[in-house]
XYZ file of N, CA, C and O in Angstrom:
572
model
N 0.846 -1.185 0.000
C 0.000 0.000 0.000
C 0.888 1.243 0.000
O 1.826 1.325 0.770
N 0.613 2.159 -0.883
C 1.446 3.352 -0.982
C 1.110 4.350 0.124
O -0.020 4.440 0.584
N 2.129 5.079 0.509
C 1.937 6.098 1.542
C 1.137 7.256 0.954
O 1.329 7.647 -0.187
N 0.230 7.791 1.733
C -0.591 8.910 1.273
C 0.194 10.205 1.427
O 0.840 10.438 2.437
N 0.107 11.036 0.402
C 0.737 12.347 0.481
C -0.108 13.244 1.362
O -1.326 13.186 1.328
N 0.552 14.067 2.129
C -0.211 15.023 2.934
C -0.696 16.160 2.052
O -0.117 16.461 1.009
N -1.772 16.778 2.473
C -2.321 17.910 1.722
C -1.343 19.082 1.787
O -0.720 19.323 2.817
N -1.249 19.835 0.694
C -0.439 21.053 0.742
C -1.007 22.024 1.784
O -2.214 22.072 2.010
N -0.115 22.773 2.390
C -0.498 23.769 3.391
C -0.393 25.158 2.768
O 0.637 25.500 2.183
N -1.465 25.938 2.878
C -1.492 27.300 2.360
C -1.601 28.253 3.545
O -2.542 28.160 4.333
N -0.639 29.157 3.660
C -0.654 30.152 4.731
C -1.117 31.490 4.162
O -0.496 32.017 3.238
N -2.198 32.022 4.705
C -2.658 33.367 4.363
C -2.094 34.267 5.458
O -2.501 34.173 6.617
N -1.126 35.105 5.093
C -0.424 35.932 6.075
C -0.897 37.367 5.934
O -0.718 38.004 4.893
N -1.488 37.866 7.001
C -2.025 39.224 7.024
C -1.263 40.037 8.060
O -0.602 39.496 8.949
N -1.407 41.340 7.953
C -0.707 42.265 8.837
C -1.502 42.455 10.122
O -2.689 42.768 10.093
N -0.870 42.269 11.255
C -1.545 42.320 12.553
C -2.236 43.657 12.857
O -3.387 43.672 13.282
N -1.593 44.820 12.623
C -2.245 46.075 13.004
C -3.533 46.405 12.237
O -4.409 47.063 12.778
N -3.635 45.979 10.995
C -4.828 46.325 10.211
C -5.145 45.180 9.242
O -4.910 45.289 8.042
N -5.670 44.079 9.767
C -5.952 42.942 8.884
C -6.917 43.316 7.765
O -7.893 44.006 7.980
N -6.601 42.848 6.560
C -7.448 43.134 5.402
C -8.324 41.938 5.045
O -9.260 42.067 4.284
N -8.004 40.781 5.582
C -8.739 39.568 5.262
C -9.623 39.186 6.439
O -9.667 39.883 7.448
N -10.307 38.076 6.313
C -11.087 37.570 7.439
C -10.291 36.477 8.117
O -9.511 35.773 7.475
N -10.457 36.337 9.407
C -9.621 35.432 10.181
C -9.786 33.969 9.821
O -8.942 33.156 10.153
N -10.834 33.625 9.130
C -11.023 32.229 8.744
C -10.530 31.963 7.330
O -10.517 30.822 6.891
N -10.114 33.001 6.618
C -9.685 32.866 5.221
C -10.711 32.048 4.445
O -10.379 31.151 3.692
N -11.980 32.393 4.644
C -13.080 31.622 4.056
C -13.058 31.603 2.530
O -13.321 30.575 1.925
N -12.752 32.737 1.916
C -12.753 32.792 0.458
C -11.652 31.904 -0.105
O -11.876 31.119 -1.015
N -10.458 32.007 0.458
C -9.346 31.182 -0.006
C -9.651 29.701 0.177
O -9.421 28.889 -0.717
N -10.182 29.354 1.336
C -10.499 27.952 1.620
C -11.568 27.428 0.666
O -11.495 26.287 0.194
N -12.547 28.265 0.354
C -13.616 27.839 -0.553
C -13.069 27.614 -1.963
O -13.413 26.632 -2.621
N -12.216 28.519 -2.431
C -11.658 28.402 -3.769
C -10.738 27.182 -3.869
O -10.802 26.423 -4.828
N -9.908 26.989 -2.890
C -8.967 25.868 -2.910
C -9.682 24.542 -2.676
O -9.298 23.510 -3.217
N -10.730 24.573 -1.886
C -11.490 23.356 -1.626
C -10.700 22.343 -0.815
O -9.938 22.696 0.071
N -10.837 21.085 -1.179
C -10.196 20.009 -0.425
C -8.782 19.699 -0.894
O -8.155 18.785 -0.374
N -8.268 20.458 -1.853
C -6.933 20.157 -2.370
C -5.812 20.584 -1.445
O -4.680 20.137 -1.596
N -6.112 21.463 -0.490
C -5.087 21.940 0.438
C -5.746 22.411 1.727
O -6.940 22.691 1.762
N -4.943 22.482 2.777
C -5.404 23.040 4.051
C -4.997 24.509 4.100
O -3.825 24.836 3.888
N -5.957 25.387 4.361
C -5.722 26.829 4.386
C -5.766 27.299 5.831
O -6.724 27.030 6.552
N -4.734 28.030 6.234
C -4.677 28.583 7.590
C -4.378 30.075 7.500
O -3.656 30.528 6.616
N -4.917 30.834 8.448
C -4.768 32.288 8.499
C -3.824 32.661 9.629
O -3.933 32.125 10.740
N -2.888 33.567 9.351
C -1.906 33.999 10.342
C -1.775 35.517 10.319
O -1.915 36.137 9.263
N -1.473 36.093 11.475
C -1.174 37.519 11.576
C 0.310 37.672 11.885
O 0.851 36.959 12.733
N 0.975 38.601 11.188
C 2.400 38.825 11.405
C 2.723 40.289 11.130
O 2.378 40.807 10.070
N 3.369 40.935 12.076
C 3.807 42.316 11.872
C 5.000 42.352 10.919
O 5.094 43.196 10.051
N 5.924 41.428 11.123
C 7.133 41.348 10.300
C 7.423 39.879 10.006
O 6.807 38.984 10.598
N 8.389 39.641 9.147
C 8.772 38.267 8.847
C 9.347 37.557 10.074
O 9.337 36.328 10.138
N 9.815 38.308 11.053
C 10.309 37.695 12.293
C 9.183 37.032 13.073
O 9.436 36.187 13.929
N 7.946 37.399 12.791
C 6.788 36.806 13.452
C 6.310 35.520 12.764
O 5.350 34.906 13.212
N 6.964 35.133 11.666
C 6.537 33.920 10.959
C 6.767 32.702 11.849
O 7.874 32.473 12.321
N 5.721 31.955 12.030
C 5.785 30.743 12.844
C 6.367 29.599 12.013
O 6.430 29.692 10.774
N 6.753 28.509 12.647
C 7.196 27.340 11.879
C 6.125 26.869 10.888
O 6.462 26.417 9.786
N 4.868 26.997 11.243
C 3.794 26.586 10.326
C 3.806 27.420 9.048
O 3.607 26.891 7.951
N 4.044 28.721 9.167
C 4.139 29.576 7.979
C 5.373 29.184 7.168
O 5.303 28.995 5.956
N 6.505 29.059 7.840
C 7.756 28.735 7.159
C 7.705 27.386 6.453
O 8.394 27.179 5.459
N 6.886 26.471 6.934
C 6.789 25.132 6.344
C 5.629 24.988 5.361
O 5.376 23.886 4.868
N 4.933 26.071 5.059
C 3.791 26.009 4.146
C 4.243 25.802 2.704
O 5.346 26.187 2.317
N 3.356 25.218 1.911
C 3.630 24.980 0.494
C 3.334 26.206 -0.352
O 3.909 26.370 -1.431
N 2.428 27.046 0.109
C 2.069 28.277 -0.600
C 1.822 29.370 0.423
O 1.291 29.116 1.503
N 2.216 30.581 0.058
C 2.029 31.741 0.923
C 1.186 32.761 0.168
O 1.555 33.179 -0.932
N 0.047 33.132 0.741
C -0.740 34.248 0.227
C -0.452 35.402 1.177
O -0.779 35.342 2.363
N 0.190 36.432 0.659
C 0.738 37.494 1.495
C 0.032 38.814 1.239
O -0.037 39.277 0.099
N -0.484 39.416 2.299
C -1.065 40.746 2.184
C 0.053 41.777 2.115
O 1.228 41.466 2.292
N -0.280 43.044 1.898
C 0.652 44.066 1.469
C 1.682 44.562 2.462
O 2.682 45.117 2.065
N 1.497 44.405 3.733
C 2.368 45.106 4.677
C 3.478 44.276 5.296
O 4.297 44.813 6.019
N 3.535 43.004 5.032
C 4.576 42.159 5.606
C 5.625 41.868 4.537
O 5.331 41.290 3.501
N 6.843 42.310 4.793
C 7.944 42.118 3.857
C 8.609 40.776 4.104
O 8.830 40.386 5.249
N 8.943 40.081 3.021
C 9.626 38.793 3.127
C 10.943 38.905 2.359
O 10.954 39.123 1.152
N 12.051 38.755 3.099
C 13.381 38.909 2.517
C 14.026 37.550 2.258
O 13.490 36.499 2.628
N 15.200 37.603 1.660
C 15.959 36.392 1.343
C 16.213 35.547 2.590
O 16.164 34.318 2.538
N 16.470 36.205 3.707
C 16.742 35.492 4.959
C 15.595 34.551 5.319
O 15.811 33.403 5.701
N 14.364 35.007 5.157
C 13.197 34.190 5.488
C 12.863 33.215 4.368
O 12.530 32.058 4.624
N 12.980 33.652 3.123
C 12.689 32.772 1.996
C 13.580 31.528 2.039
O 13.140 30.424 1.732
N 14.838 31.701 2.455
C 15.772 30.568 2.538
C 15.307 29.514 3.545
O 15.658 28.338 3.430
N 14.505 29.912 4.514
C 13.989 28.979 5.530
C 12.738 28.244 5.054
O 12.294 27.302 5.690
N 12.169 28.679 3.949
C 10.898 28.127 3.459
C 11.171 26.958 2.508
O 11.009 27.062 1.301
N 11.560 25.843 3.052
C 11.984 24.702 2.236
C 10.843 24.031 1.477
O 11.090 23.345 0.492
N 9.601 24.209 1.905
C 8.458 23.595 1.228
C 7.745 24.545 0.273
O 6.876 24.120 -0.479
N 8.069 25.823 0.320
C 7.309 26.832 -0.433
C 7.422 26.602 -1.934
O 8.515 26.482 -2.478
N 6.260 26.551 -2.583
C 6.207 26.351 -4.029
C 5.733 27.589 -4.765
O 5.926 27.700 -5.966
N 5.099 28.529 -4.050
C 4.612 29.750 -4.701
C 4.287 30.814 -3.635
O 3.828 30.490 -2.547
N 4.584 32.077 -4.000
C 4.130 33.242 -3.238
C 3.037 33.894 -4.057
O 3.212 34.123 -5.260
N 1.945 34.231 -3.423
C 0.895 35.007 -4.072
C 0.746 36.290 -3.277
O 0.365 36.268 -2.116
N 1.145 37.407 -3.906
C 0.998 38.720 -3.265
C -0.428 39.174 -3.495
O -0.841 39.400 -4.626
N -1.181 39.280 -2.449
C -2.590 39.653 -2.551
C -2.693 41.163 -2.736
O -3.099 41.894 -1.859
N -2.273 41.614 -3.908
C -2.273 43.026 -4.249
C -1.549 43.225 -5.569
O -1.162 42.269 -6.231
N -1.305 44.481 -5.918
C -0.786 44.823 -7.231
C 0.704 44.534 -7.390
O 1.129 43.942 -8.357
N 1.519 44.956 -6.466
C 2.967 44.901 -6.671
C 3.652 43.689 -6.084
O 3.029 42.811 -5.485
N 4.958 43.652 -6.297
C 5.813 42.612 -5.729
C 6.747 43.197 -4.672
O 7.704 42.560 -4.265
N 6.515 44.420 -4.269
C 7.464 45.145 -3.449
C 7.679 44.577 -2.055
O 8.615 44.968 -1.372
N 6.881 43.643 -1.595
C 7.080 43.092 -0.258
C 7.740 41.714 -0.268
O 7.981 41.149 0.787
N 8.032 41.194 -1.450
C 8.692 39.894 -1.552
C 9.992 40.071 -2.324
O 10.016 40.710 -3.373
N 11.070 39.511 -1.810
C 12.352 39.538 -2.510
C 12.254 38.554 -3.678
O 12.522 37.363 -3.531
N 11.835 39.068 -4.839
C 11.568 38.181 -5.979
C 12.849 37.567 -6.537
O 12.820 36.462 -7.074
N 13.970 38.250 -6.394
C 15.232 37.673 -6.865
C 15.616 36.455 -6.033
O 16.030 35.428 -6.575
N 15.455 36.565 -4.719
C 15.760 35.422 -3.847
C 14.801 34.268 -4.114
O 15.214 33.110 -4.164
N 13.534 34.585 -4.299
C 12.549 33.543 -4.600
C 12.894 32.854 -5.922
O 12.837 31.625 -6.029
N 13.272 33.639 -6.926
C 13.621 33.078 -8.235
C 14.823 32.155 -8.137
O 14.844 31.087 -8.763
N 15.819 32.531 -7.344
C 17.001 31.669 -7.180
C 16.633 30.313 -6.596
O 17.281 29.312 -6.859
N 15.564 30.287 -5.809
C 15.113 29.027 -5.200
C 14.014 28.353 -6.023
O 13.454 27.345 -5.608
N 13.695 28.936 -7.172
C 12.691 28.341 -8.049
C 11.262 28.531 -7.577
O 10.377 27.762 -7.932
N 11.025 29.568 -6.772
C 9.684 29.826 -6.249
C 9.049 30.966 -7.047
O 9.534 32.096 -7.007
N 7.975 30.681 -7.788
C 7.314 31.765 -8.517
C 6.622 32.735 -7.564
O 6.148 32.328 -6.499
N 6.599 34.000 -7.954
C 5.901 35.032 -7.185
C 4.834 35.620 -8.101
O 5.132 36.106 -9.183
N 3.588 35.540 -7.659
C 2.462 36.054 -8.436
C 1.863 37.243 -7.701
O 2.010 37.365 -6.491
N 1.192 38.092 -8.451
C 0.451 39.167 -7.819
C -0.954 39.200 -8.405
O -1.324 38.354 -9.199
N -1.737 40.174 -7.971
C -3.109 40.319 -8.460
C -3.192 41.703 -9.094
O -3.443 42.698 -8.419
N -2.960 41.784 -10.419
C -2.845 43.095 -11.061
C -4.101 43.947 -11.046
O -4.012 45.157 -11.155
N -5.280 43.344 -10.880
C -6.494 44.166 -10.886
C -7.023 44.427 -9.477
O -8.176 44.782 -9.301
N -6.159 44.321 -8.484
C -6.544 44.564 -7.101
C -7.213 45.929 -6.957
O -6.674 46.940 -7.394
N -8.420 45.937 -6.369
C -9.194 47.157 -6.101
C -9.607 47.928 -7.347
O -9.942 49.104 -7.269
N -9.547 47.322 -8.490
C -9.942 48.026 -9.701
C -11.456 48.197 -9.767
O -11.968 49.186 -10.266
N -12.179 47.224 -9.271
C -13.644 47.291 -9.339
C -14.195 48.124 -8.192
O -13.593 48.251 -7.146
N -15.390 48.626 -8.392
C -16.017 49.474 -7.370
C -16.629 48.662 -6.238
O -16.686 49.118 -5.117
N -17.105 47.492 -6.530
C -17.773 46.679 -5.510
C -16.739 45.893 -4.710
O -16.118 44.982 -5.221
N -16.532 46.244 -3.451
C -15.499 45.619 -2.629
C -15.705 44.116 -2.508
O -14.773 43.349 -2.679
N -16.936 43.680 -2.253
C -17.175 42.248 -2.075
C -16.834 41.489 -3.358
O -16.159 40.470 -3.325
N -17.265 41.980 -4.485
C -16.966 41.338 -5.768
C -15.467 41.366 -6.030
O -14.875 40.390 -6.459
N -14.839 42.496 -5.764
C -13.409 42.649 -6.012
C -12.602 41.694 -5.157
O -11.663 41.071 -5.618
N -12.972 41.570 -3.898
C -12.238 40.706 -2.984
C -12.243 39.275 -3.500
O -11.225 38.610 -3.519
N -13.370 38.818 -3.975
C -13.458 37.456 -4.501
C -12.655 37.316 -5.787
O -11.975 36.330 -5.997
N -12.728 38.316 -6.657
C -12.058 38.182 -7.950
C -10.544 38.142 -7.788
O -9.877 37.356 -8.434
N -9.973 38.980 -6.936
C -8.515 38.979 -6.802
C -8.022 37.702 -6.139
O -6.997 37.161 -6.515
N -8.762 37.177 -5.179
C -8.350 35.918 -4.568
C -8.512 34.762 -5.539
O -7.650 33.904 -5.633
N -9.607 34.758 -6.258
C -9.815 33.685 -7.228
C -8.719 33.696 -8.278
O -8.209 32.660 -8.670
N -8.337 34.882 -8.726
C -7.280 35.001 -9.721
C -5.962 34.443 -9.176
O -5.299 33.635 -9.813
N -5.593 34.880 -7.984
C -4.335 34.435 -7.387
C -4.345 32.935 -7.118
O -3.373 32.236 -7.390
N -5.440 32.446 -6.598
C -5.521 31.024 -6.303
C -5.566 30.188 -7.570
O -5.034 29.075 -7.608
N -6.154 30.731 -8.615
C -6.166 30.023 -9.884
C -4.747 29.882 -10.423
O -4.350 28.824 -10.909
N -3.960 30.946 -10.308
C -2.553 30.869 -10.725
C -1.848 29.783 -9.928
O -1.122 28.963 -10.463
N -2.067 29.762 -8.634
C -1.419 28.770 -7.783
C -1.839 27.361 -8.173
O -1.008 26.478 -8.326
N -3.129 27.148 -8.354
C -3.624 25.804 -8.660
C -3.122 25.309 -10.010
O -2.994 24.111 -10.223
N -2.838 26.208 -10.941
C -2.363 25.814 -12.265
C -0.839 25.759 -12.349
O -0.284 25.372 -13.373
N -0.154 26.167 -11.287
C 1.302 26.210 -11.303
C 1.871 24.800 -11.426
O 1.493 23.902 -10.678
N 2.820 24.589 -12.351
C 3.429 23.259 -12.480
C 4.097 22.809 -11.178
O 4.134 21.624 -10.870
N 4.590 23.762 -10.380
C 5.226 23.399 -9.111
C 4.222 22.823 -8.127
O 4.569 22.035 -7.268
N 2.974 23.224 -8.242
C 1.935 22.701 -7.349
C 1.419 21.361 -7.872
O 1.194 20.430 -7.111
N 1.256 21.278 -9.178
C 0.729 20.066 -9.767
C 1.713 18.905 -9.624
O 1.346 17.785 -9.339
N 2.993 19.197 -9.805
C 4.026 18.169 -9.700
C 4.797 18.389 -8.412
O 4.737 19.430 -7.804
N 5.548 17.379 -8.022
C 6.415 17.551 -6.862
C 7.507 18.567 -7.222
O 8.002 18.587 -8.335
N 7.863 19.387 -6.242
C 8.925 20.371 -6.453
C 10.243 19.614 -6.658
O 10.577 18.749 -5.853
N 11.001 19.897 -7.735
C 12.247 19.181 -7.956
C 13.271 19.485 -6.870
O 13.288 20.573 -6.316
N 14.080 18.497 -6.568
C 15.122 18.670 -5.551
C 16.159 19.656 -6.052
O 16.488 19.693 -7.235
N 16.694 20.456 -5.140
C 17.699 21.464 -5.500
C 19.039 20.822 -5.757
O 19.375 19.790 -5.312
């Protein structure tokens, strides 16, 4: 009997002083469904990243928490960063690229007038990128 693979872990990391998401990460969990376990975390800085965040397979990162090479190097399971917003300015994309970790963003963040509709569309877009990523579909190649 073959060993069962564990579900991928998705960390939704929000900024502690002014969270922009909901604490249950309901939208992300609904979009991802049963393919992964989604957990919500609050972090002021990358120094607040728990072992659970560092060991996640995917990181959905809100705008105010910066992730540098020092922290990315500790993320041995990470297969993708999804910046829940327009830019890449909070993720060291060069360090991520050296480790083969794609960094995605949501280019139409806040473009629509309806906040509820917009919130769903940007998460769905980001999660769709993650779900279609070859790194997620296949095992991450050994370094």
